[in-house]
Every structure is written in C-alpha cells, then in structure tokens.
Coordinates of C-alpha atoms in Angstrom, one line a residue:
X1189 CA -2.7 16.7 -15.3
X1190 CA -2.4 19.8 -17.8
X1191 CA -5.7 20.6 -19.5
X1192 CA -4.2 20.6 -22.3
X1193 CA -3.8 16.4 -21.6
X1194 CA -7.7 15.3 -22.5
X1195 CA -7.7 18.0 -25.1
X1196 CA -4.9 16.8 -27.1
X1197 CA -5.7 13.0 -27.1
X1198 CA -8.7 13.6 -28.3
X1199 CA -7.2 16.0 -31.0
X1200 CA -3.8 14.9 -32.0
X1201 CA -5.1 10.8 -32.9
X1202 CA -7.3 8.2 -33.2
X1203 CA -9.0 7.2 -30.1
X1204 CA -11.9 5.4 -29.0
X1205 CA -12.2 5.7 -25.4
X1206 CA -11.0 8.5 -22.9
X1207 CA -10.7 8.1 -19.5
X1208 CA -10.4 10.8 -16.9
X1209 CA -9.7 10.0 -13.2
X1210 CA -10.7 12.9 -10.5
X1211 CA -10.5 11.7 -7.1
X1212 CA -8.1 11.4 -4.6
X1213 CA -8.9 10.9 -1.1
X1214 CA -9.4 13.9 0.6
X1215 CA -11.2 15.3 -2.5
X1216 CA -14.3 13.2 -1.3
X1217 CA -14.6 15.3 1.5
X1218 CA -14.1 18.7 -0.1
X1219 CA -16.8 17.6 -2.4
X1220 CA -19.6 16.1 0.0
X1221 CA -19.1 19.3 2.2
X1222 CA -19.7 21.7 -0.9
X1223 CA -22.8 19.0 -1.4
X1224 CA -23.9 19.3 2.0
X1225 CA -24.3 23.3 1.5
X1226 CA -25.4 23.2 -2.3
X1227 CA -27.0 19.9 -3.2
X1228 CA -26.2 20.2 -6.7
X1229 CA -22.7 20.3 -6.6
X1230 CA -20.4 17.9 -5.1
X1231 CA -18.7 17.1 -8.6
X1232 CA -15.7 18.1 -10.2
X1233 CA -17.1 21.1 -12.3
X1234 CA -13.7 21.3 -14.3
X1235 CA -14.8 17.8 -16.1
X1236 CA -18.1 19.9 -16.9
X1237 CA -16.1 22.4 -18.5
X1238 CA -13.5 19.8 -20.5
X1239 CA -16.8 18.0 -22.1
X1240 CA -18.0 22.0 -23.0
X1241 CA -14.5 22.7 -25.0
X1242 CA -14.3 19.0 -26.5
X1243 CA -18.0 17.9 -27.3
X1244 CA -18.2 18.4 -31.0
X1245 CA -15.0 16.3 -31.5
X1246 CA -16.2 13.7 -29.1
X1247 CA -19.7 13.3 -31.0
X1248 CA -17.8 13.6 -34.4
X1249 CA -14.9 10.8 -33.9
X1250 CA -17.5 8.6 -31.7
X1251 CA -15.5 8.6 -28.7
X1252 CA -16.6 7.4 -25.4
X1253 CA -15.5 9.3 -22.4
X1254 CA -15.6 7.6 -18.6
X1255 CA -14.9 9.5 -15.5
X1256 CA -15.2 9.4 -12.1
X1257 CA -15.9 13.3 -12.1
X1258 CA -19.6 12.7 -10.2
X1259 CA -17.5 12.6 -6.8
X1260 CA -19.9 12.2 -4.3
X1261 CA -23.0 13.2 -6.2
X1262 CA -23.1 11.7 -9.9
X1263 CA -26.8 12.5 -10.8
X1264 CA -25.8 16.4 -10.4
X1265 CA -22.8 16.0 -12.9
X1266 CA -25.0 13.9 -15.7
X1267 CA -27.7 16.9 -15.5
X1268 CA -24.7 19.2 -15.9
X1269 CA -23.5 17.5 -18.5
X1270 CA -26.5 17.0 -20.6
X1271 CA -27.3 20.7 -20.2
X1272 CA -23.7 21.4 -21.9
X1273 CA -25.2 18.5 -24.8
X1274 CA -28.4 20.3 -25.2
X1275 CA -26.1 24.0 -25.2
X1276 CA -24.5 22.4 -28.4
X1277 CA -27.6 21.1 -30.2
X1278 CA -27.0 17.3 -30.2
X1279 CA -29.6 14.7 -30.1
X1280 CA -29.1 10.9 -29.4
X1281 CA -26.2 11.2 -26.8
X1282 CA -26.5 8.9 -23.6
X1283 CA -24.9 10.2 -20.3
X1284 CA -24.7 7.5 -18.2
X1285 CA -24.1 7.5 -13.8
X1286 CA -23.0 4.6 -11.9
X1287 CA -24.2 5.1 -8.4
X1288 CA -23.9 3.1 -5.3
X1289 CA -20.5 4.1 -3.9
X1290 CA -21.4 6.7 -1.4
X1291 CA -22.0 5.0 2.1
X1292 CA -21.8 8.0 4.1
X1293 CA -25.4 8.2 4.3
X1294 CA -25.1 4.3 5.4
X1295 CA -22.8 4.2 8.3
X1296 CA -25.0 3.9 11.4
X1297 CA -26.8 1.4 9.7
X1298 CA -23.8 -0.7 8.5
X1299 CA -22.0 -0.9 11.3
X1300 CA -25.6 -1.8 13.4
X1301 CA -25.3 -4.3 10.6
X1302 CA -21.7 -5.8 11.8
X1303 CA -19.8 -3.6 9.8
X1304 CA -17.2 -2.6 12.1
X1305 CA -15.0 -1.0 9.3
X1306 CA -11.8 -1.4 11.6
X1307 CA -8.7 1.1 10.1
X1308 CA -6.9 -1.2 7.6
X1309 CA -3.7 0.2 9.0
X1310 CA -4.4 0.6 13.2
X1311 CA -7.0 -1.9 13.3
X1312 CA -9.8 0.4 15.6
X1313 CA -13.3 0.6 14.7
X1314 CA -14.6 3.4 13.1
X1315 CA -16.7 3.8 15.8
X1316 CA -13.8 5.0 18.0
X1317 CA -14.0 8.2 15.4
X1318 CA -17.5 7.8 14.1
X1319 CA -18.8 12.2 14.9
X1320 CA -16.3 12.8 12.9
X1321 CA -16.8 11.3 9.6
X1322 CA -17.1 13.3 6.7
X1323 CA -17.5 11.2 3.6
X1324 CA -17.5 7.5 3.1
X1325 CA -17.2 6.0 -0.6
X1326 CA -16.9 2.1 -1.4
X1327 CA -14.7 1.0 -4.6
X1328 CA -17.2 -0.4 -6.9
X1329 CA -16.0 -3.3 -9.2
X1330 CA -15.9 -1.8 -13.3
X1331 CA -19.0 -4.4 -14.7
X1332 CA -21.5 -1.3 -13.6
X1333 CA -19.4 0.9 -16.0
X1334 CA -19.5 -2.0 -18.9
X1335 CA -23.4 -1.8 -17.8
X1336 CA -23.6 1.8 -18.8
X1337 CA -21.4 1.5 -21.7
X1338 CA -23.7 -1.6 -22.7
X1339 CA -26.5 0.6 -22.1
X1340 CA -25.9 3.3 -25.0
X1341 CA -23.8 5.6 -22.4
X1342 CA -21.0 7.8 -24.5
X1343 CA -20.1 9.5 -21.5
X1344 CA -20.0 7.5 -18.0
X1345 CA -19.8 9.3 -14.8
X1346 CA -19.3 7.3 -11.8
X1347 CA -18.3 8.2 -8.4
X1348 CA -15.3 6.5 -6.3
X1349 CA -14.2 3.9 -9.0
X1350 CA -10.7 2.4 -8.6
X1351 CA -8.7 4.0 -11.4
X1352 CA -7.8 0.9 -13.2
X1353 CA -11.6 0.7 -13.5
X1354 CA -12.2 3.4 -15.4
X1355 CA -10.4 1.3 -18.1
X1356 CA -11.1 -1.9 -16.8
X1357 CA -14.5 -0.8 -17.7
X1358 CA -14.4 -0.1 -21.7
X1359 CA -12.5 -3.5 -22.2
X1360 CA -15.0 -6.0 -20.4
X1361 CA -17.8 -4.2 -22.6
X1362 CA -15.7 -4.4 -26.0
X1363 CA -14.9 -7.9 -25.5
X1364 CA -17.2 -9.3 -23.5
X1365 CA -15.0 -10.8 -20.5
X1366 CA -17.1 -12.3 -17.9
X1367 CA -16.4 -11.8 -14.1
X1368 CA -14.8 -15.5 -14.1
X1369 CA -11.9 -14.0 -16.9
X1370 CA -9.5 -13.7 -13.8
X1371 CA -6.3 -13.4 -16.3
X1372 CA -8.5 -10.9 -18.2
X1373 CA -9.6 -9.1 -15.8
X1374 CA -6.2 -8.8 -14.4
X1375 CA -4.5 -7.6 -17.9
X1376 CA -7.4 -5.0 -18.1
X1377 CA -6.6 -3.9 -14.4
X1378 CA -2.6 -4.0 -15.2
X1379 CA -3.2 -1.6 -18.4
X1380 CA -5.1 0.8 -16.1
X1381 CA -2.5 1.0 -13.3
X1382 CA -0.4 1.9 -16.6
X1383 CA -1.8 5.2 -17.6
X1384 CA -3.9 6.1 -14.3
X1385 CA -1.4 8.5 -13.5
X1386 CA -1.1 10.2 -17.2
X1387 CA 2.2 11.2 -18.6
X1388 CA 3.8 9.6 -15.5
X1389 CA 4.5 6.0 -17.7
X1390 CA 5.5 8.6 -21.1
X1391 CA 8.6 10.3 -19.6
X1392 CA 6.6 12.4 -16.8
X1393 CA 8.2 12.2 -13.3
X1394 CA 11.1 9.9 -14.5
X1395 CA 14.6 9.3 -13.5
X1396 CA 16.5 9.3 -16.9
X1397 CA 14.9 12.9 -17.9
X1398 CA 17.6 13.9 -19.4
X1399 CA 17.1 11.2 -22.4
X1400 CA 12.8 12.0 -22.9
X1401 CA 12.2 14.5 -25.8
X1402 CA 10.3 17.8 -25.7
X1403 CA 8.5 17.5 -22.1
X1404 CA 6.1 20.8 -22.6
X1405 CA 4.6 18.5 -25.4
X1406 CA 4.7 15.0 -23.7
X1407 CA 2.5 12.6 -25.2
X1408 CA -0.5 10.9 -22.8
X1409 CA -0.5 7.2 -23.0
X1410 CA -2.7 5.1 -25.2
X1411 CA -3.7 1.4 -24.4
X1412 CA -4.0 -0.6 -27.7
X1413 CA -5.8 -3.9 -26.1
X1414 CA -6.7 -6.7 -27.7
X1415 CA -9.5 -9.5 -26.4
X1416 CA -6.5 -12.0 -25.4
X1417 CA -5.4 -9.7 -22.5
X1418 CA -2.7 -8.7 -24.2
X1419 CA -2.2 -4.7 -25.0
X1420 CA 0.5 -2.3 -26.2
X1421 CA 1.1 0.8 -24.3
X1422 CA 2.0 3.9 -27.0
X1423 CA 1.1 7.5 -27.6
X1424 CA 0.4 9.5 -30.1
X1425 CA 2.9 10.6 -33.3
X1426 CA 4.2 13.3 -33.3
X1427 CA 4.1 13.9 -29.9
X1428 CA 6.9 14.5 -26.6
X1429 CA 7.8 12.0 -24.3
X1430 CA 9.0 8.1 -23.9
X1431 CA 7.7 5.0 -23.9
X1432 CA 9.9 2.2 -23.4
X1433 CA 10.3 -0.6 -20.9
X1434 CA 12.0 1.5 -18.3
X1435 CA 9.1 4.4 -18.0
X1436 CA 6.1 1.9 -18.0
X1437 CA 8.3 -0.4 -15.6
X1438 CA 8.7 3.1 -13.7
X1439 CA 4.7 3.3 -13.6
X1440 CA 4.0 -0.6 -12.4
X1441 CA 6.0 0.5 -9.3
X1442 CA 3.6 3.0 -8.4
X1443 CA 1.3 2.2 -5.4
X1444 CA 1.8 -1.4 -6.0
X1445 CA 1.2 -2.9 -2.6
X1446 CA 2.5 -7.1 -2.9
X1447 CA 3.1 -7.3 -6.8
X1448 CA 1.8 -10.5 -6.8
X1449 CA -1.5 -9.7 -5.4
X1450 CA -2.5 -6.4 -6.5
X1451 CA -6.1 -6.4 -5.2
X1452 CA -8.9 -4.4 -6.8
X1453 CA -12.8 -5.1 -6.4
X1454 CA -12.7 -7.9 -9.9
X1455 CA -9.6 -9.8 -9.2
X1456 CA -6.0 -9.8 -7.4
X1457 CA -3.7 -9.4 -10.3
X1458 CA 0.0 -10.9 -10.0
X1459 CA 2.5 -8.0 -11.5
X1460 CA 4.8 -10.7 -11.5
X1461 CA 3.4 -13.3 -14.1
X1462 CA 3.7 -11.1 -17.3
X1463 CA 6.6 -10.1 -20.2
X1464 CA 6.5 -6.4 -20.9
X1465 CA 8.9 -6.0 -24.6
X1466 CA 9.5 -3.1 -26.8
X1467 CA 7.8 -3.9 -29.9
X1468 CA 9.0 -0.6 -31.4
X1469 CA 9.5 3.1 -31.0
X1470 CA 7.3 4.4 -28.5
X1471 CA 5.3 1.0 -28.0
X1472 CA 5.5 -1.5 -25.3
X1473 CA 3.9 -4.5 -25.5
X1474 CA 2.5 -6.6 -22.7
X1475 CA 1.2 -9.9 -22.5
X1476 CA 0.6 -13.2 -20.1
X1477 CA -0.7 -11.4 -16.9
X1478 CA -2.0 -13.7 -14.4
X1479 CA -5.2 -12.9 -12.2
X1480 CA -6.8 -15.0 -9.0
X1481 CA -10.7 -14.2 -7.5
X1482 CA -11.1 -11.3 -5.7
X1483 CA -11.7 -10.8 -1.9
X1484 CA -15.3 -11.3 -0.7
X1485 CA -14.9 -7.1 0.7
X1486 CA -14.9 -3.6 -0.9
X1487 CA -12.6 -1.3 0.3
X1488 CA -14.0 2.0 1.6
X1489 CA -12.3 5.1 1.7
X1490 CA -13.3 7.4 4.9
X1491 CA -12.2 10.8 5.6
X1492 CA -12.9 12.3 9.1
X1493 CA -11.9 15.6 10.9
X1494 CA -8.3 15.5 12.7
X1495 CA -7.6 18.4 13.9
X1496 CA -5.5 21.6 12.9
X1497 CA -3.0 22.7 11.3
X1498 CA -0.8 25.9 10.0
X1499 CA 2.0 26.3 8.0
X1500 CA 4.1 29.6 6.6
X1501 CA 7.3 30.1 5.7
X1502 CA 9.9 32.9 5.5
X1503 CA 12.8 33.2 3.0
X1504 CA 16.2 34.1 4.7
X1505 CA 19.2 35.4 2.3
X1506 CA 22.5 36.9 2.7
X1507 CA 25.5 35.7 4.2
X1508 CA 25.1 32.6 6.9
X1509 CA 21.5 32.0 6.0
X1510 CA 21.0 28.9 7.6
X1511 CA 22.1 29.6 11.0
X1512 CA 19.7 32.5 11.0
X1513 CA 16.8 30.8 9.7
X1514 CA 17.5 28.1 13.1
X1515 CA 17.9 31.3 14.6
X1516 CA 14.4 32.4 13.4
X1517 CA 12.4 29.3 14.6
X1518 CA 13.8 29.2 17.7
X1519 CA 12.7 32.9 17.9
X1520 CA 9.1 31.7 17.5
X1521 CA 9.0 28.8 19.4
X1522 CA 10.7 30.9 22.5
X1523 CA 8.0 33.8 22.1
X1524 CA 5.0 31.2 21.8
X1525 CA 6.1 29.6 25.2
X1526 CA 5.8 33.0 26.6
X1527 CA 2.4 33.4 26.3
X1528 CA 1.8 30.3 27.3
X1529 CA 1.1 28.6 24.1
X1530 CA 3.5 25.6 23.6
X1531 CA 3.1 22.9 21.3
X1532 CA 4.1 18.8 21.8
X1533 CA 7.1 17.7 19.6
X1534 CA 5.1 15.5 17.3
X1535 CA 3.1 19.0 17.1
X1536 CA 5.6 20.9 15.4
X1537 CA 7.3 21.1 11.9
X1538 CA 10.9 23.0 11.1
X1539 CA 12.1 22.4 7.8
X1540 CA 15.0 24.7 6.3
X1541 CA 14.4 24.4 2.3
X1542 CA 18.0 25.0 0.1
X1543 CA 20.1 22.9 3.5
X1544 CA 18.8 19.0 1.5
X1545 CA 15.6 18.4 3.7
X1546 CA 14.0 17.0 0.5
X1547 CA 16.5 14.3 0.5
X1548 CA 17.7 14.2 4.4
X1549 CA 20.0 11.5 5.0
X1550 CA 21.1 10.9 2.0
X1551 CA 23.6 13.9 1.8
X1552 CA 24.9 16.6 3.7
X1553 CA 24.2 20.0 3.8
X1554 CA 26.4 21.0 6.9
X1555 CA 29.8 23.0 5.7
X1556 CA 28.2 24.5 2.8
X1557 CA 28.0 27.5 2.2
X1558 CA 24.1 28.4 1.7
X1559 CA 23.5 32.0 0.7
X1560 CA 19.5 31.5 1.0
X1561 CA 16.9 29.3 2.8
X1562 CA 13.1 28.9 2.8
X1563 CA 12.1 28.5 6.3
X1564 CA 8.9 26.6 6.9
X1565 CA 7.5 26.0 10.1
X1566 CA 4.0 24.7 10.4
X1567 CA 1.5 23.3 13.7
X1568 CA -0.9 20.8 14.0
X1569 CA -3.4 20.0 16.8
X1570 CA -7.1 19.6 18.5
X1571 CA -7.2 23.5 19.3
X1572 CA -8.2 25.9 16.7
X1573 CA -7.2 29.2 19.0
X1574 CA -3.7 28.0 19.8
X1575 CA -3.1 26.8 16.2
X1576 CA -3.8 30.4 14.8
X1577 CA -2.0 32.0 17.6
X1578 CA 1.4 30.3 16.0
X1579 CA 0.7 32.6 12.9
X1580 CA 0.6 35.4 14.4
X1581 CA 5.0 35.4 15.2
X1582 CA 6.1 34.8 11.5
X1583 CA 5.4 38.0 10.3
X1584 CA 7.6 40.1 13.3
X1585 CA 10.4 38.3 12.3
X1586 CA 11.2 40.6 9.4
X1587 CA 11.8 43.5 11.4
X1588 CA 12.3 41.2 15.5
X1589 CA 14.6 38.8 13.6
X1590 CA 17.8 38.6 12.5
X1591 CA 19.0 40.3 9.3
X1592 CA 18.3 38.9 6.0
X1593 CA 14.6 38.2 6.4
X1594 CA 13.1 39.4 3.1
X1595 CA 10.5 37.9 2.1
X1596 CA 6.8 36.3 3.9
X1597 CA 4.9 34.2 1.6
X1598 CA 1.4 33.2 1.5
X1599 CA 0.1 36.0 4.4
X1600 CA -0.5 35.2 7.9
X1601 CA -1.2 31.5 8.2
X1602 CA -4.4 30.8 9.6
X1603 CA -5.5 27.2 11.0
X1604 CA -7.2 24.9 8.2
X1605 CA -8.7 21.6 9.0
X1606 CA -7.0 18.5 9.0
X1607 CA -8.8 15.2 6.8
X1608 CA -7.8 12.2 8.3
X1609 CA -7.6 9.0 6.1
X1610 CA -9.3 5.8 7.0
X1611 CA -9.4 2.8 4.6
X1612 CA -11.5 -0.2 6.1
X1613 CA -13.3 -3.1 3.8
X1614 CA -16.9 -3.9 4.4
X1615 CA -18.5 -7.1 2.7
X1616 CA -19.7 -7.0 -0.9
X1617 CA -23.6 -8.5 0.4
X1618 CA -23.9 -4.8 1.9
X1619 CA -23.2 -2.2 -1.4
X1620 CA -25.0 -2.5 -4.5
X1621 CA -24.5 -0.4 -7.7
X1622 CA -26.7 1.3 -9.6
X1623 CA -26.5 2.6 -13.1
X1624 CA -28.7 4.7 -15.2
X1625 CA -28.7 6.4 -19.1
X1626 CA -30.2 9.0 -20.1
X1627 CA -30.2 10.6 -24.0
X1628 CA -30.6 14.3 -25.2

C-alpha cells in the first residue's frame, strides 16, 4: 500500500483501531536472514518509521494500532518502537508483542516429536528438504492479540498472524466473543478478509475502473462492527474510491480457497451463509455469516532455498520487432549451447512483452503489426555458475543482434536465490503464544 494509506486514515476520520498487515511469505525469510546477521533486526523498519510520523495523532485520538510488523523477531520492533514513544515524550503508552509463531528454531525437535509437516500441496515431508529451511512461522489464532489489547497494549506487534486476525483481534476484545462464538468469529474473520488487502475492496485493482472516482485519492476501507457479527464496510468522506456490492464482492473472491470453509486458526467460516446489501453511498452492510470449529492444526508457513534464477530483458523497436526479438533469444540460447552451457526446458523463460503474453490465449497477437517489444528471458536452476553465465549474452545483443536493440534494462543479470514455499499444518498441542506489555 501507498504510505500515504495509514497516514490518511488516521488523519482524514474517526477511527479507533488501525490495522497494518506486513508479511507475505517469502518476506519471512528476507527478515530471519537479516536477523540471523543482526539480531536486532528482522522487523519491518518501515512500520518503525509510520508510528514516528503518526504518534502524536495516535496518542491524541486514542487509537489503537495492530501489526504484524515484528516479522520474525517482535521483541526487537517493541524496543524500536518504544524508543520512537520515549523520542516524543509520552508516558503511559503500552507496546504490546505476541510471540510464539516462529518455529524455525523448533524443527528438529518437532518433527522428532511426530511432526512430519508434509507439503500441503505434494504431500513429502519436510524432511526430504529439511538443510534447506530458512524460516518457519505458525499462524497463531487472534485471542493472544485480544490478550494484549486486554492487557493495556495501544500498539500490538505480533509476528505471522493471519491477516483477518489482525482485525479479528480488536473485535473479540471490544465485545467480548469467546472462542465457542463460531458465527462471530467467523463475521470478525469475513470483515478482515474484507480490507486485508487495502484499497483493493474501495475501487483498487477493479474491473469497472472506469466508474470509481479520483483513484490518486482512493479512500482505505473502514469496518464499522457491531457485537451481533454484523458490520458495514465504508470509508472515509470526502475521500476517492467505491464501495458498493460489486468491489467488496470483488475482495471475498480473493484467496478464498472452498467458500464454504474458509479455514483460519479460530473457525472455518462459510462465505456462503451471509447477505452483503448497500445500505447507502459508499457503505455495504453485512450480516448472518456462519462459522463451524476450527481444525485441531496450525498452518505453518516454511520457506527453503530452491535454487537459482536470472532474469533481464531487452527492448526491441522499429519495424518487425517481434520477429527480431524471437530472433534475439534464439541468439542467446544458440551461443549458450556453444560453450557448453545449456539449460532444461522447464529451465528457461521467453516472454515477448507488447505481442499479449499477459493474457495468452485469450487473444492474438500474430498479424499485428507491433512496432516494439520488451524481450524478457530469465533461468532458473541448482547451479549458481551456469545461472550467471546466461547474463553474460544479453548485453552483446545490442551491437551482435539484429537491428533495433535499443535499450538493456536493469544491468547484467546476476543469479539471485530462489525461496521455495512450503505450507504444512502441525497440531495445536505443539505451539503456544506468548504475549507481553510494556509502558513508557
């Protein structure tokens, strides 16, 4: 999201909570690597510097903030943070951490523990990639951030959180729903799906653009809940954007998995049971989700070391650009094999940007006529050497190519690692949270 998103919500209207998600999966990895080098970083530094700019309005309007900004070391970010509360002079404010997440100091022992963590998608154990493991972080259920919040917390940092949670979170502290409120639970976890992706349910990213008012100034989405489960999903006056049926319909869509079993670490919510209706301008209401127990697992998001890869691409203009950008990658791949260095189909990427590869299959670019291309060619593989030896036979191209060559972006490409992805479950018995608040 802009920076400009946190800044304005907390600026531009009323607000109680404010909820900032930070992780995807591979950024686990990037942080426990930084950690592993520095041990007090391993957080997202850029939430550091949000609180910095926002503080005195935070403190002044009473609102709560929760995050997942601790990454893969939360205690690091709360001593961060409280140093930016004692920088502005205030006294009294908690900075809560929910910690428990990270099992990557855990593995051996949980798998010795009949953990076997298969790949949710291939079914191996992670033993069968188990020296290459780089960061391991559990899901943890939202009651540790209603702990925190319960706790005198106006700022909870917690690390791998599901992204519902971090709303989930506020609403089972406000109104007190207990871990049996499975069509409460559910309606909290529905309105985070809702706005965990930003602007993305207010006119961001959505098929009938043309029709959504002053983009540049989009508004982010507000959740108005209420203790029944039911909630309203708006945005600020004043502000750019749409919210109707269609863009939060556009946003349930995302990542849904089965609809009517949704599963997060507090329930399995059906996206089926409940009426969404436009109550007015720029409010949707929502009301009647259903929710059923949750599984007896955690999901567990791994990240390991796969390899290679390099990518570069070259822009090819003038007349016939097409055929000598195919012209150009054949060039490559032909002087590769000369020196021995050939790579397996699966191995290589060819992609001619301007001739529809965004949208292959769907229409045809063949008989037009295209006066430039972006060629991008990229490699992947187990062997750093021959993986920086393809970037070595872009470059020539401009002057050992064809005509028209004119422009190399992004310098030589040089081999960067590849993070693998694998989500497993391991049983709830095993991982325990733990929170803690501390005031300046």
């Amino acid at each position: 999201d802009s920076i400009l998103g946190p800044v304005r919500l907390v600026r531009e209207g009323p607000l109680d909570y404010l909820t900032l998600d930070y992780l995807a999966e591979v950024t686990m990895s990037i942080m426990q690597k930084l950690r592993s080098r520095n041990p007090e970083t391993g957080y997202a530094t850029d939430f550091v510097e949000m609180i910095d700019r926002v503080l005195p309005e935070l403190v002044a309007k009473d609102i709560k903030v929760v995050a997942n900004a601790g990454g893969v070391n939360p205690r690091a970010c709360m001593k961060a943070v409280m140093k930016v509360v004692q920088k502005h002079g205030f006294r009294g404010v908690g900075v809560g951490i929910v910690e428990g997440d990270d099992v990557f100091p855990r593995i051996d022992e949980l798998i010795a523990g009949g953990e076997e963590m298969r790949n949710m998608d291939t079914g191996e154990p992670l033993a069968r990639v188990r020296d290459r493991v780089t960061s391991a972080n559990v899901y943890l259920s939202a009651f540790p951030i209603a702990e925190a919040l319960g706790k005198g917390a106006q700022i909870v940092i917690t690390g791998r959180s599901t992204d519902p949670g971090l709303v989930l979170g506020p609403l089972i502290h406000e109104f007190g729903w207990r871990k049996t409120d499975y069509d409460l639970l559910a309606a909290g976890t529905v309105a985070g799906h809702i706005v965990e992706c930003g602007a993305q349910c207010t006119g961001g990213n959505f098929t009938d653009w043309r029709r959504v008012p002053d983009l540049a100034r989009v508004g982010y989405p507000i959740v108005e809940a209420s203790s029944d489960g039911s909630f309203v999903i708006t945005k600020h006056e004043k502000t750019g954007g749409l919210v109707d049926t269609s863009t939060v319909a556009h946003q349930l869509a995302y990542e849904m998995g089965d609809p009517r079993a949704y599963l997060g670490p507090d329930v399995s919510a059906d996206f089926t049971s409940f009426a969404m209706t436009q109550q007015g301008p720029d409010r949707v209401r929502i009301a009647g989700v259903r929710g059923r127990p949750p599984t007896d697992t955690y999901k567990v998001s791994i990240s390991y070391e796969d390899g290679w890869k390099a990518t570069g691409q070259l822009t090819i203009s003038g007349p016939d650009a097409l055929e000598k950008a195919k012209l150009c990658a054949d060039v490559v791949w032909k002087r590769l094999a000369m020196d021995g260095c050939e790579y397996e189909p699966e191995e290589k990427l060819v992609e001619f940007l301007g001739a529809n590869v965004c949208h292959a299959g769907i229409a045809s670019a063949e008989g037009r006529s295209t006066s430039e291309v972006v060629l991008r060619m990229g490699v992947k593989g187990p062997d750093r050497g021959k993986i920086d030896r393809f970037g070595m036979e872009l470059v020539p191209l401009v002057t050992s190519g064809p005509p028209g060559v004119t422009g190399f972006a992004g310098g030589r490409p040089k081999a960067t690692e590849i993070i693998g992805f694998w989500p497993a479950l391991v049983r709830k018995e095993r991982i325990s949270a733990r929170v803690e608040v501390v005031k300046s």
